[in-house]
C-alpha positions in Angstrom: 11.8 20.7 31.5 11.8 18.4 34.4 12.6 14.7 34.2 9.0 13.6 34.5 7.9 15.8 31.6 10.8 14.7 29.6 9.9 11.1 30.2 6.3 11.7 29.2 7.4 13.5 26.0 9.7 10.6 25.1 6.9 8.1 25.8 4.7 10.0 23.4 7.4 9.8 20.7 7.9 6.1 21.3 4.1 5.5 21.1 3.9 7.4 17.8 6.9 5.5 16.4 5.2 2.2 17.3 2.1 3.4 15.4 4.3 4.3 12.4 5.8 0.8 12.4 2.4 -0.8 12.4 1.3 1.4 9.5 4.5 0.6 7.7 4.1 -3.1 8.2 0.5 -2.9 6.9 1.6 -1.0 3.9 4.4 -3.5 3.1 1.9 -6.3 3.4 -0.5 -4.5 1.1 2.2 -3.9 -1.4 3.3 -7.6 -1.3 -0.3 -8.7 -1.8 -0.7 -6.3 -4.7 2.5 -7.5 -6.3 1.5 -11.1 -6.0 -2.0 -10.4 -7.5 -0.5 -8.4 -10.3 1.9 -11.3 -11.1 -1.0 -13.7 -11.2 -2.9 -11.3 -13.5 0.2 -11.0 -15.7 0.4 -14.7 -16.1 -3.3 -15.1 -17.0 -3.4 -12.1 -19.4 -1.8 -13.9 -22.4 -4.4 -16.6 -22.3 -7.2 -14.1 -22.2 -5.7 -12.2 -25.1 -5.3 -15.5 -27.0 -9.0 -16.4 -26.3 -10.0 -13.0 -27.6 -7.9 -13.3 -30.7 -9.4 -16.7 -31.5 -13.0 -15.9 -30.7 -15.2 -16.6 -33.7 -18.7 -17.0 -32.4 -20.7 -14.2 -30.8 -20.7 -16.2 -27.5 -16.9 -16.5 -27.6 -16.6 -12.9 -28.4 -18.9 -11.9 -25.5 -17.0 -14.2 -23.1 -13.6 -12.7 -24.3 -14.9 -9.2 -23.8 -16.1 -10.0 -20.3 -12.8 -11.6 -19.4 -10.9 -8.6 -20.7 -13.1 -6.2 -18.7 -12.8 -8.3 -15.6 -9.0 -8.4 -16.0 -8.8 -4.7 -16.5 -10.9 -4.1 -13.3 -8.7 -6.5 -11.4 -5.5 -4.6 -12.6 -7.0 -1.3 -11.6 -7.9 -2.6 -8.2 -4.4 -3.9 -7.5 -2.8 -0.6 -8.7 -5.1 1.3 -6.5 -4.1 -1.0 -3.5 -0.5 -0.4 -4.3 -1.1 3.4 -4.5 -2.8 3.4 -1.1 0.1 1.5 0.4 2.5 4.0 -1.1 0.4 6.8 0.6 0.7 4.9 3.9 4.5 4.8 3.5 4.6 8.5 2.7 2.6 9.3 5.8 4.9 7.0 7.9 8.0 8.8 6.5 6.5 12.2 7.4 5.7 11.0 10.9 9.2 9.7 11.4 10.6 13.0 10.3 8.3 14.9 12.6 9.1 12.7 15.6 12.8 12.7 14.8 12.7 16.5 14.9 10.9 16.5 18.2 13.5 14.1 19.7 16.3 16.2 18.4 14.8 19.4 19.9 14.3 17.6 23.2 18.0 16.5 23.1 19.1 20.1 22.6 16.9 21.5 25.4 
């Protein structure tokens, strides 16, 4: 390969790596947010359980049931967010491996 083509190929790799970094940063931010939200949910769950345990009237029972359902939905959403972030990180890892192999092959040629 000539120098110009080599430079273009290297620029493509650098561009791809910048994209990987952006995705990785976004995934880390999403994980951090999910972790904070889960910690908040964890701190509020005992109160919700206590309210459910102490519910005596039909209205209290209904409110407790709604709170538990809401809490369950919120947990599921945060675990889903964390899972998506994990998928982003897996994609980033694969892209890094692919681009690394390309760079290694270019170095050998």
